[in-house]
mmCIF file of C-alpha atoms (C1' of nucleotides) in Angstrom:
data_model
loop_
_atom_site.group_PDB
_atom_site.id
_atom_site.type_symbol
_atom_site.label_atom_id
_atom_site.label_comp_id
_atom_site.label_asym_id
_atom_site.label_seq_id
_atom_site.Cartn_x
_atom_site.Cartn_y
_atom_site.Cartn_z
ATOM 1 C CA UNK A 10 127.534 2.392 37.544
ATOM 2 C CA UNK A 11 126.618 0.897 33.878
ATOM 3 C CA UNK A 12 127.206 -2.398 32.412
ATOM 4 C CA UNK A 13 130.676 -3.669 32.274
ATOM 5 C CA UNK A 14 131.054 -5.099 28.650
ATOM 6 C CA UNK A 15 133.972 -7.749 29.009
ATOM 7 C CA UNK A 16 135.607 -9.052 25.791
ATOM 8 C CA UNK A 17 134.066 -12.406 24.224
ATOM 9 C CA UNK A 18 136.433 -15.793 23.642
ATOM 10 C CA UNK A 19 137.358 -14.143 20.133
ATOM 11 C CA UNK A 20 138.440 -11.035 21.353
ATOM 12 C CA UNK A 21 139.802 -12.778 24.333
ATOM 13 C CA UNK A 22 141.782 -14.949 21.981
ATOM 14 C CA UNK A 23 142.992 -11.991 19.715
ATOM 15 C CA UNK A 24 143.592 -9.409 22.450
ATOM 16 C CA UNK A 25 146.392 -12.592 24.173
ATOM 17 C CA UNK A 26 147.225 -13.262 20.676
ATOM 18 C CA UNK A 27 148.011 -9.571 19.816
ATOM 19 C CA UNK A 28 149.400 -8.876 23.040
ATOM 20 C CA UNK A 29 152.648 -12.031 22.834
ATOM 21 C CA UNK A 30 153.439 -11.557 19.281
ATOM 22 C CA UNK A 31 153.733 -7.869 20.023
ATOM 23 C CA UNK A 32 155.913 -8.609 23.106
ATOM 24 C CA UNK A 33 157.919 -11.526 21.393
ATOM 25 C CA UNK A 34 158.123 -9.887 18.445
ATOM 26 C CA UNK A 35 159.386 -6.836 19.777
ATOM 27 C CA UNK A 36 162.171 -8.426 21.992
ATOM 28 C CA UNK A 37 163.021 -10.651 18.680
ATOM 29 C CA UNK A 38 163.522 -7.965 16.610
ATOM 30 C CA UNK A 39 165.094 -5.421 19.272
ATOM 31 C CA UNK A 40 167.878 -8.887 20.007
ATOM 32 C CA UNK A 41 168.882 -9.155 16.776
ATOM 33 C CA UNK A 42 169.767 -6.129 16.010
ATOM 34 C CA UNK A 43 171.886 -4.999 19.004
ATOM 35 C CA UNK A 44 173.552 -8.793 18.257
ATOM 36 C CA UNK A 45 174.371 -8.182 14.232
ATOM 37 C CA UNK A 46 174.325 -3.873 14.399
ATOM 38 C CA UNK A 47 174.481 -2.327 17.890
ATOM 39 C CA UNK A 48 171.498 -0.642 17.541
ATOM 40 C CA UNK A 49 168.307 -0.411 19.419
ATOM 41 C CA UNK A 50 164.648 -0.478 17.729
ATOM 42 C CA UNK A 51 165.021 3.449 18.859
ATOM 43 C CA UNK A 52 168.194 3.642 17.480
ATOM 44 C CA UNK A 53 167.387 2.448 13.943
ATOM 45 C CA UNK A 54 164.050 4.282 13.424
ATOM 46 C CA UNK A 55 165.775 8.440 14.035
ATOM 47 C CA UNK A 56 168.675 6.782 11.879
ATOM 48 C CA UNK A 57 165.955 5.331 9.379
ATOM 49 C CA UNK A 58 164.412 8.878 9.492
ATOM 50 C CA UNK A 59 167.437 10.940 9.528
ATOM 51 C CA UNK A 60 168.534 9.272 5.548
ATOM 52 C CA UNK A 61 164.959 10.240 4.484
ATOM 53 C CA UNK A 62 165.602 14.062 5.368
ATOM 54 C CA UNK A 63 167.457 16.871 3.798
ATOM 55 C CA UNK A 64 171.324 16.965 4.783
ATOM 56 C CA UNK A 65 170.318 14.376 7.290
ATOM 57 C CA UNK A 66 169.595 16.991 9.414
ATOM 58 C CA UNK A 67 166.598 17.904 10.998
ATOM 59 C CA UNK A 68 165.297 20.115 14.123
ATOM 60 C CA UNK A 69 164.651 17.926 17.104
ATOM 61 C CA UNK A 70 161.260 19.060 17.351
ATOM 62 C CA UNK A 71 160.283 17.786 13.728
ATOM 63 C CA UNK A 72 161.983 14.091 14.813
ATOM 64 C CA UNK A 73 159.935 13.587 17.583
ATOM 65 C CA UNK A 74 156.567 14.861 15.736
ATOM 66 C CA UNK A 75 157.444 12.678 12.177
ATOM 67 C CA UNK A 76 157.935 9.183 15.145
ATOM 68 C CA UNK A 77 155.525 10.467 17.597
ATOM 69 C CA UNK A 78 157.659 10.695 20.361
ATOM 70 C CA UNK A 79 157.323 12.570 23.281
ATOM 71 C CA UNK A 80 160.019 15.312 23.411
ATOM 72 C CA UNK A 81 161.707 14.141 26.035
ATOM 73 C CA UNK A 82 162.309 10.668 25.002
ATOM 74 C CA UNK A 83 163.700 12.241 22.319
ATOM 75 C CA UNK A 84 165.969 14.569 24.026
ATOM 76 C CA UNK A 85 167.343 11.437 25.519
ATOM 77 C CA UNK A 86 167.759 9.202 22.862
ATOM 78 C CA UNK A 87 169.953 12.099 20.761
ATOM 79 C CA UNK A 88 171.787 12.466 24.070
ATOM 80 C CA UNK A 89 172.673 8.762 23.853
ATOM 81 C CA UNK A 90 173.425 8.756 20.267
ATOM 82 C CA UNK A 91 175.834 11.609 20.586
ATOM 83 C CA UNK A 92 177.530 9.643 23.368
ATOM 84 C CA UNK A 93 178.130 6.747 20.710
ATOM 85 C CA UNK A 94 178.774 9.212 17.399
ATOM 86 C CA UNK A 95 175.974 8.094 15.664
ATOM 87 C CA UNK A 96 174.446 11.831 15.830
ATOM 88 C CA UNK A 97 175.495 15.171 16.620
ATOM 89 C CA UNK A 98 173.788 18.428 18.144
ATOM 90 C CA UNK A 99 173.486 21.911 16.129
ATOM 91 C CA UNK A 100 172.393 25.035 17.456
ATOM 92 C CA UNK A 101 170.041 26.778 15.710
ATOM 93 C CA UNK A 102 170.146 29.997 14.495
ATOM 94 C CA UNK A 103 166.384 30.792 13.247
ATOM 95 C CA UNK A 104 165.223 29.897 16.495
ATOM 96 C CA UNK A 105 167.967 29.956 19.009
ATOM 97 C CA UNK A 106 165.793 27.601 21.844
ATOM 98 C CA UNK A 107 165.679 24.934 19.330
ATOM 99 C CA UNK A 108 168.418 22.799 18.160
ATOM 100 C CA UNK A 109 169.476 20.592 14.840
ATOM 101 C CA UNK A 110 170.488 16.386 15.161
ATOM 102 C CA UNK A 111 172.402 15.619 12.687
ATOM 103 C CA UNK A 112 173.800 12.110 11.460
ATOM 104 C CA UNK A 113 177.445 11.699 11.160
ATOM 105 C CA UNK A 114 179.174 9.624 8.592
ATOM 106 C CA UNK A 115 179.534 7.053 11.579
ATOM 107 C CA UNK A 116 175.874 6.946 11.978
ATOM 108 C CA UNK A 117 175.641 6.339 8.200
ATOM 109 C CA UNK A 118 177.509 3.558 7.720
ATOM 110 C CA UNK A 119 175.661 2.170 11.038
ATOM 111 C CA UNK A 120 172.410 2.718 9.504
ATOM 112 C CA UNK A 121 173.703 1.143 6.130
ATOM 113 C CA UNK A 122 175.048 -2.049 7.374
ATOM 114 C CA UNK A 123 171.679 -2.717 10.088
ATOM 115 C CA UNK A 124 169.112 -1.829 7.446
ATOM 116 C CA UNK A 125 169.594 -5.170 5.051
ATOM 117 C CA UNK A 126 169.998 -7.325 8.059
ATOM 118 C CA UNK A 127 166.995 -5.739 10.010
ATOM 119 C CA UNK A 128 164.763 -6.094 7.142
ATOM 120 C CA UNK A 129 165.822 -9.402 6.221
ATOM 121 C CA UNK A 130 164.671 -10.502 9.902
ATOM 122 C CA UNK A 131 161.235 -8.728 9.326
ATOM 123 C CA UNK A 132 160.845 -10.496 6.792
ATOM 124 C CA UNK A 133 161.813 -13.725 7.917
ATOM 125 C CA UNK A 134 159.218 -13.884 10.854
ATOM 126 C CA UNK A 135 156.672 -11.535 9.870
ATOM 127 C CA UNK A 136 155.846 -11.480 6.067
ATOM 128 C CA UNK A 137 156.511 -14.302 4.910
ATOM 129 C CA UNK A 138 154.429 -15.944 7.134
ATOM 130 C CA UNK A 139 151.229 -13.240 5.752
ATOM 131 C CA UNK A 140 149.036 -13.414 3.064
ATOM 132 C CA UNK A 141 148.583 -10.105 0.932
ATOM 133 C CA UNK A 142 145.172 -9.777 2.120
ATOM 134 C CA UNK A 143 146.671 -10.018 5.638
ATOM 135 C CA UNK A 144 148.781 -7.466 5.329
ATOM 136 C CA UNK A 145 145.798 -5.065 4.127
ATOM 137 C CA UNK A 146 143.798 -6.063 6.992
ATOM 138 C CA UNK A 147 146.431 -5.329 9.573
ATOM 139 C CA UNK A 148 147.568 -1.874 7.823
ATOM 140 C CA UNK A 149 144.082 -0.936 8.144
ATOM 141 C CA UNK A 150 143.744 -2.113 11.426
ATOM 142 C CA UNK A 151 146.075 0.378 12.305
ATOM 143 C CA UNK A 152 145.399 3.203 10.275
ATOM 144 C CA UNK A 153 142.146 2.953 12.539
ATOM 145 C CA UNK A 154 143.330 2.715 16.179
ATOM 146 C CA UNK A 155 145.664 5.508 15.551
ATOM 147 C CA UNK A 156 142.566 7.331 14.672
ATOM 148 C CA UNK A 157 140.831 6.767 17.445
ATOM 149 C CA UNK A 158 144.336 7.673 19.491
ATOM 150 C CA UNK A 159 144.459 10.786 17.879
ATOM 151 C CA UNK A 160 141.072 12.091 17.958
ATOM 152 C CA UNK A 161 140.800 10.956 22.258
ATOM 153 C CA UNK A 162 144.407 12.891 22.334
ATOM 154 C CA UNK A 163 142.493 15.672 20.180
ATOM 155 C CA UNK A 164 139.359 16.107 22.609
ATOM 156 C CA UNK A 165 141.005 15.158 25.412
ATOM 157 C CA UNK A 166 143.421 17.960 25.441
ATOM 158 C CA UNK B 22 175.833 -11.626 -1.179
ATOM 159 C CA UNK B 23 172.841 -12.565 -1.588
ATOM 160 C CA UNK B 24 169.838 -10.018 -3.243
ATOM 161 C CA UNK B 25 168.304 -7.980 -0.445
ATOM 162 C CA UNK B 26 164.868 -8.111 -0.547
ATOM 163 C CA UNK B 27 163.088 -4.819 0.588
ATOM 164 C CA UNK B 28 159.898 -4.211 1.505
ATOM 165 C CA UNK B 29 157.109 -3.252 -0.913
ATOM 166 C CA UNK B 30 155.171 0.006 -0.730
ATOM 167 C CA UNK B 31 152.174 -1.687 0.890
ATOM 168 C CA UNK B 32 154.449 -4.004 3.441
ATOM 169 C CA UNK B 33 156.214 -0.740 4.053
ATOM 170 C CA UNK B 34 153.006 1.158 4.911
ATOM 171 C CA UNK B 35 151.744 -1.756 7.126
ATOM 172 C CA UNK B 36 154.960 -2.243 9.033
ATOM 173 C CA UNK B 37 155.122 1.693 9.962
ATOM 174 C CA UNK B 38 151.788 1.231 10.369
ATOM 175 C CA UNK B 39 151.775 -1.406 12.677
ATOM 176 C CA UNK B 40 154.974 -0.217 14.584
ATOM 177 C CA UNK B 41 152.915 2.699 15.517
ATOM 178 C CA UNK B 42 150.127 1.356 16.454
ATOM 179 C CA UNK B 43 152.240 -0.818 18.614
ATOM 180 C CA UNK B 44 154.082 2.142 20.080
ATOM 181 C CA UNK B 45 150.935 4.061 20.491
ATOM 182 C CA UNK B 46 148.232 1.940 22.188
ATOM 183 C CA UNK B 47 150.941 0.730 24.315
ATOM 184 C CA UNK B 48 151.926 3.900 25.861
ATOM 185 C CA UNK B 49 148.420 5.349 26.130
ATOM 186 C CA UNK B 50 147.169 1.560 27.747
ATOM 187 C CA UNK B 51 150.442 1.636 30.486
ATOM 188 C CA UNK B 52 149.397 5.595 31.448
ATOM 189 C CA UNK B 53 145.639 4.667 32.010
ATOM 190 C CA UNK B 54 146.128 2.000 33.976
ATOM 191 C CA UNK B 55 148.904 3.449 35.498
ATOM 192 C CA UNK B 56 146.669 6.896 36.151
ATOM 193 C CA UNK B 57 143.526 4.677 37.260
ATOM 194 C CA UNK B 58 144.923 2.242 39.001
ATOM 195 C CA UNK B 59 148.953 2.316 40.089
ATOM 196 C CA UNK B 60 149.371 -0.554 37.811
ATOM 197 C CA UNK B 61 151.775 -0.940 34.744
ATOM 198 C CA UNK B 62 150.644 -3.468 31.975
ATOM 199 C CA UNK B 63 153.183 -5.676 33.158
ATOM 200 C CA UNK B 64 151.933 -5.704 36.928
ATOM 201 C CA UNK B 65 148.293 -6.423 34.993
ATOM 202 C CA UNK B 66 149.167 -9.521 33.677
ATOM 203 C CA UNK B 67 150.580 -10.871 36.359
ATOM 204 C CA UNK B 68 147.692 -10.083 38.798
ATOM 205 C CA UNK B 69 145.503 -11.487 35.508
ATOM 206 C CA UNK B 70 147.240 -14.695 35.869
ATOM 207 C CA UNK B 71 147.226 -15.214 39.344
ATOM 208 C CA UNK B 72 143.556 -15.139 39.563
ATOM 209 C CA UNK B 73 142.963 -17.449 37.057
ATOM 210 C CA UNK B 74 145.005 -20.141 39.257
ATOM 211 C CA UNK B 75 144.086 -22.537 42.039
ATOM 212 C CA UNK B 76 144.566 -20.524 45.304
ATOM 213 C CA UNK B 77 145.720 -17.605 43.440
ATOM 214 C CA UNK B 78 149.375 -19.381 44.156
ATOM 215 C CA UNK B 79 151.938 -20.365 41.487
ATOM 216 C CA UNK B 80 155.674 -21.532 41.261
ATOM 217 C CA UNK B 81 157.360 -18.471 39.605
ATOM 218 C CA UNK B 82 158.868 -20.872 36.708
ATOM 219 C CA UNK B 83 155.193 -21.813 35.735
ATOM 220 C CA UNK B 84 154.066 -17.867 35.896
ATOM 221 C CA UNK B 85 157.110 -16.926 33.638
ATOM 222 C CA UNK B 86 156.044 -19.904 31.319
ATOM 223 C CA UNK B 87 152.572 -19.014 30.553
ATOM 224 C CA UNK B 88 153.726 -15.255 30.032
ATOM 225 C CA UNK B 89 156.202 -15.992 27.811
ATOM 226 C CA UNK B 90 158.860 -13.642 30.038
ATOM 227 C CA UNK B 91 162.253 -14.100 30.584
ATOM 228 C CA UNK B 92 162.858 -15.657 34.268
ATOM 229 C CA UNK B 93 164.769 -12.755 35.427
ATOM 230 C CA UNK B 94 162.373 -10.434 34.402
ATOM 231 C CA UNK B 95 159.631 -12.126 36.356
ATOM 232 C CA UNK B 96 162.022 -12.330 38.785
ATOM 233 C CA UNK B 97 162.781 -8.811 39.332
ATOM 234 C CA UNK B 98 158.477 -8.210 38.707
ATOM 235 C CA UNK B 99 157.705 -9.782 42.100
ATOM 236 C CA UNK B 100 160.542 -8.500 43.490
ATOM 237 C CA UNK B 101 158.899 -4.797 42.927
ATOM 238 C CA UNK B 102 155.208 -6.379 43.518
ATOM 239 C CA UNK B 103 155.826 -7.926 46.675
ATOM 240 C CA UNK B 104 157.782 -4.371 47.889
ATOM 241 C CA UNK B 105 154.090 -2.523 47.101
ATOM 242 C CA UNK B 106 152.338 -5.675 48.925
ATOM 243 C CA UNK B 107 150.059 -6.687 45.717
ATOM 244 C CA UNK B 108 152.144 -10.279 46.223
ATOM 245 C CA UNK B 109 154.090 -12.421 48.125
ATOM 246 C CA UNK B 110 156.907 -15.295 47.620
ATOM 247 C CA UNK B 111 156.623 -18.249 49.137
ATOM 248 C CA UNK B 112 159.294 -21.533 49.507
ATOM 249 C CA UNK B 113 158.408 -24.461 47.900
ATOM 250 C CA UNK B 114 158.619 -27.784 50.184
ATOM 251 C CA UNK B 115 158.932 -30.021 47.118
ATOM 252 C CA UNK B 116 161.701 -28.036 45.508
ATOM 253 C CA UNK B 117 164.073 -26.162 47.761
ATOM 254 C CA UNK B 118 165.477 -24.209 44.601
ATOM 255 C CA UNK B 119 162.068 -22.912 43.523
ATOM 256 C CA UNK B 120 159.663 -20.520 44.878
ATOM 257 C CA UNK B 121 155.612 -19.871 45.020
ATOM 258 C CA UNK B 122 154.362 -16.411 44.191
ATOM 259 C CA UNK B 123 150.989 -15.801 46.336
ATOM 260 C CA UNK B 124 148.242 -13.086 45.331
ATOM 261 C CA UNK B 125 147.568 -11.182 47.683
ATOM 262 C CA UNK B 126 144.424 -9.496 49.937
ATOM 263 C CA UNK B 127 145.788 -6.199 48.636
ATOM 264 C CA UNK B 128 146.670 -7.712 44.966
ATOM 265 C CA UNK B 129 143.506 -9.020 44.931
ATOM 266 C CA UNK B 130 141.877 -5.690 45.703
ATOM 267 C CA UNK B 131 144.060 -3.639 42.628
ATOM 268 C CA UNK B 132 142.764 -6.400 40.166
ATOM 269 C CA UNK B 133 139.382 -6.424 40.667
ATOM 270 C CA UNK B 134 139.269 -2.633 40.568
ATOM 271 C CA UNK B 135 141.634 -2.262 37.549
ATOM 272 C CA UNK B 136 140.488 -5.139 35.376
ATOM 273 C CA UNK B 137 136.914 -3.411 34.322
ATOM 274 C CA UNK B 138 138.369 0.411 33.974
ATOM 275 C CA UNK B 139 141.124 -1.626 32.025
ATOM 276 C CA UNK B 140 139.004 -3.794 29.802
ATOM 277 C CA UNK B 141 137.077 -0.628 28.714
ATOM 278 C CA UNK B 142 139.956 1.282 27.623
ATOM 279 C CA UNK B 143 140.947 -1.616 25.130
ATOM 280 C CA UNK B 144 137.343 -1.701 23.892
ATOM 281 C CA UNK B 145 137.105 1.701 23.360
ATOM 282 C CA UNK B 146 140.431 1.920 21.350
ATOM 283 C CA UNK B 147 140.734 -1.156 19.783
ATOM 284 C CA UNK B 148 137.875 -3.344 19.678
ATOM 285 C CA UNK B 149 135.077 -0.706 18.658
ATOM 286 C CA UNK B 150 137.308 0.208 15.907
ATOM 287 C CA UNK B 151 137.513 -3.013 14.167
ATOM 288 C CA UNK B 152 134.809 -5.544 12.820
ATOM 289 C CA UNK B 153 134.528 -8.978 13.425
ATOM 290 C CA UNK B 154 136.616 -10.043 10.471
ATOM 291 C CA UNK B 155 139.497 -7.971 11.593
ATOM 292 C CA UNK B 156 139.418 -9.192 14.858
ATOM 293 C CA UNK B 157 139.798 -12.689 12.872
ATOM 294 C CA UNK B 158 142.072 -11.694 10.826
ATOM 295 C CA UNK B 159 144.641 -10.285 13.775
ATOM 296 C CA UNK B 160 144.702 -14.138 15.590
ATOM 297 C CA UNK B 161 145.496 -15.507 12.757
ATOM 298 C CA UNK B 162 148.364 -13.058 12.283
ATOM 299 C CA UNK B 163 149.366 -13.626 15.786
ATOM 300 C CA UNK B 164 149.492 -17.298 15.692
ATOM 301 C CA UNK B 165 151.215 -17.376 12.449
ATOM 302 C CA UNK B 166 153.994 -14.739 13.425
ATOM 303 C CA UNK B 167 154.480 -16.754 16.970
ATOM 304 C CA UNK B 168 154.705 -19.909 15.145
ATOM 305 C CA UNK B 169 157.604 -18.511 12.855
ATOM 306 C CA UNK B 170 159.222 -17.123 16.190
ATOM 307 C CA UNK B 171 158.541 -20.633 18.196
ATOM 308 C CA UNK B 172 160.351 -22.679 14.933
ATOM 309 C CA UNK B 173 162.946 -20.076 15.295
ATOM 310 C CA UNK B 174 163.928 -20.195 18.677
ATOM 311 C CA UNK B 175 163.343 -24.334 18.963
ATOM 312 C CA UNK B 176 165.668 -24.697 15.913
ATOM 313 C CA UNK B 177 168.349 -22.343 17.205
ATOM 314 C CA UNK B 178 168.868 -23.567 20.563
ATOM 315 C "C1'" DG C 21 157.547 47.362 23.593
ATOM 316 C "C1'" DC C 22 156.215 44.874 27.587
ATOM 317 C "C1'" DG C 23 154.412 41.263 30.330
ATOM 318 C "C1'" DG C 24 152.313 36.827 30.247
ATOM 319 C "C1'" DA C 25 151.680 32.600 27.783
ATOM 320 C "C1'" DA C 26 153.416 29.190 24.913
ATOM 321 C "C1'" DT C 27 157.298 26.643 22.764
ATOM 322 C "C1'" DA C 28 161.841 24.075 22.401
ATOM 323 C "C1'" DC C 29 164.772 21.627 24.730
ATOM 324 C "C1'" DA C 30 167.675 19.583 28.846
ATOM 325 C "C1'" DT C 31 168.071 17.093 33.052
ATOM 326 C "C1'" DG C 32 167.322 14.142 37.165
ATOM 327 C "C1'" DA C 33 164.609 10.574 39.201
ATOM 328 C "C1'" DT C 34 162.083 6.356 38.924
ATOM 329 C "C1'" DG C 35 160.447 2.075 37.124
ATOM 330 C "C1'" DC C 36 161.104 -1.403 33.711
ATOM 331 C "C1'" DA C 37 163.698 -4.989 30.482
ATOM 332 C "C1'" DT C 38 167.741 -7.388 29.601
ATOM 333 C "C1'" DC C 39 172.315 -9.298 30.267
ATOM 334 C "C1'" DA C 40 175.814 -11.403 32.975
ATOM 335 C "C1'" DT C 41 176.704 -13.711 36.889
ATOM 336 C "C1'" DG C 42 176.127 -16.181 41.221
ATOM 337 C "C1'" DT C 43 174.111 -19.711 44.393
ATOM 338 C "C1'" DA C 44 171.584 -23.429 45.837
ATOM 339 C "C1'" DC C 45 169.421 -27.505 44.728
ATOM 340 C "C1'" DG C 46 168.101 -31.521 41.929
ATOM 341 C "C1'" DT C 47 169.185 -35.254 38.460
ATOM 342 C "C1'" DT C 48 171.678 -38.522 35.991
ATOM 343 C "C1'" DG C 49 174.973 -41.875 34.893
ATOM 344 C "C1'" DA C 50 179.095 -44.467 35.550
ATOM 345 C "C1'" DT D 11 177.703 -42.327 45.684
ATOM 346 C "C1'" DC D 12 179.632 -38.781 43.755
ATOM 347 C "C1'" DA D 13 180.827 -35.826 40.072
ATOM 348 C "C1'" DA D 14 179.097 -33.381 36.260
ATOM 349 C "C1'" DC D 15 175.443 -31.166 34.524
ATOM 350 C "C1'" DG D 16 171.090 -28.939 34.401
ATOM 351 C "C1'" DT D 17 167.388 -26.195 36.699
ATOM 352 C "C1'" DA D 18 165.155 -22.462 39.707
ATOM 353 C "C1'" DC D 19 165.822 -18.325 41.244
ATOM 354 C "C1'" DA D 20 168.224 -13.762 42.907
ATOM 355 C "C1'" DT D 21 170.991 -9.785 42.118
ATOM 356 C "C1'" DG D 22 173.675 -5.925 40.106
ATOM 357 C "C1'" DA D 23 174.599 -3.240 36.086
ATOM 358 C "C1'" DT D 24 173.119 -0.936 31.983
ATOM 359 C "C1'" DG D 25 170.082 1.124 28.692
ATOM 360 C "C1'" DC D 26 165.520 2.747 27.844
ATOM 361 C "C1'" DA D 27 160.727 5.295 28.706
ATOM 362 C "C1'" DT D 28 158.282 8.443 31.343
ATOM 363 C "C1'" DC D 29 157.332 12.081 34.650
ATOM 364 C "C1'" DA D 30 158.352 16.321 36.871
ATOM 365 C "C1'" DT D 31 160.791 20.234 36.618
ATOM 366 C "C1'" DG D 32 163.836 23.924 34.978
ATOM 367 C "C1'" DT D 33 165.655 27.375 31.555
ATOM 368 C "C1'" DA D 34 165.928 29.976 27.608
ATOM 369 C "C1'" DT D 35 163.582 31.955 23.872
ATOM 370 C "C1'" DT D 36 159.721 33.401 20.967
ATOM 371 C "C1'" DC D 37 155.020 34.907 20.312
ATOM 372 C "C1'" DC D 38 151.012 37.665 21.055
ATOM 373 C "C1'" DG D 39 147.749 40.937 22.808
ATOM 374 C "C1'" DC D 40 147.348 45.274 24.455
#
DNA sequence: GCGGAATACATGATGCATCATGTACGTTGA
DNA sequence: TCAACGTACATGATGCATCATGTATTCCGC
């Protein structure tokens, strides 16, 4: 049994700290939305993605890889878009297990009208209260857990 | 209509960035625990709490406080922890609306065991990643962002 | 070209987060 | 003191995330 290394008072402090902005935050951002759009956090990033793409149209498989989803939480979310009109499902015909989401002009306009809002709200609570330099730190902050996510996923597997 | 403001390329790449991470180290931390121990995050901080309290015993609108959760999401939380026996409720004499949550033999047990399996998980993915400045740098983040979101929600109410 | 493995996706079940609502109790002020 | 209001908590409904499983198709080695 070796050494258990607990976290010192600053990580302490920035683990909490991390920890309630990223659940406040999160709820903050996910509220205001469904108030002023309708949409979910989910919702808004496969629209988001589904502009940036070809046709807005893109095999389901490719969606869940370019957000890092697992497939199935995909599966489900398109299912509940479809429900509401904000997607649609396409066979396809290259590869007849797979299948196409597409965005309908309903989605569209949803994804138009949220997008200003949303990223006035980001704004508001998150960079305007960072320095430049603070923003750096934190995108490399991330680039580097993600590493260190994707090479455990890598050996792990 | 006023000018929308978008995001930058670098605020872009740290807010994507950042999302992920988010969505990322939160999954794999929730299946860890979950796989080591039978505990969600959520379940974690409330067993964290409750040792950290005189008699391991708090009034559920004090436990909701110092998490920063909703009260009917703590509610419904020791509704499901007291089913699996990690705590109990308990009236309160001095308040005949309110109620006591109460850690415990069994609650006890699942923290002790999970907090050091947990602890190095977060060191291993986060904390060996970043150096001392970063860690720095994220509380300062955190405090800022909550501040904006405290000033928020006192103002709006 | 065939049989086994891998891939793409759907579906049902469970736990979790939030909203809306309900109930009991306390508090305050005229 | 009592009526109005606020507070503490529970509960049911809904949407979301994950796991386990199932099905159809493609791929690959022989």
């Amino acid at each position: 049994m070796t050494e258990i290394r607990w976290l010192g008072d600053n990580e302490q402090r920035a683990w909490r700290g991390y920890l309630r902005m990223q659940g406040r935050l999160g709820a903050r951002l996910n509220r205001q939305l469904q108030i002023d759009s309708e949409l979910s956090l989910a919702d808004f990033d496969v629209l988001v993605h589904l502009t940036d793409v070809p046709e807005a149209r893109v095999r389901v498989v490719e969606l869940a890889r370019a957000l890092q989803w697992e497939q199935s939480r995909m599966s489900h979310q398109i299912a509940r878009m479809q429900k509401r009109g904000l997607v649609v499902r396409e066979e396809c015909p290259e590869d007849r297990r797979g299948a196409f989401v597409v965005l309908t002009p309903s989605g569209r306009r949803a994804i138009e009208t949220a997008a200003p809002r949303h990223v006035e709200t980001v704004r508001r609570l998150f960079f305007d209260r960072l320095t430049e330099d603070q923003v750096r730190t934190l995108g490399a902050i991330s680039d580097q857990v993600l590493g260190a996510l994707d090479e455990e996923e890598a050996t792990g597997s």
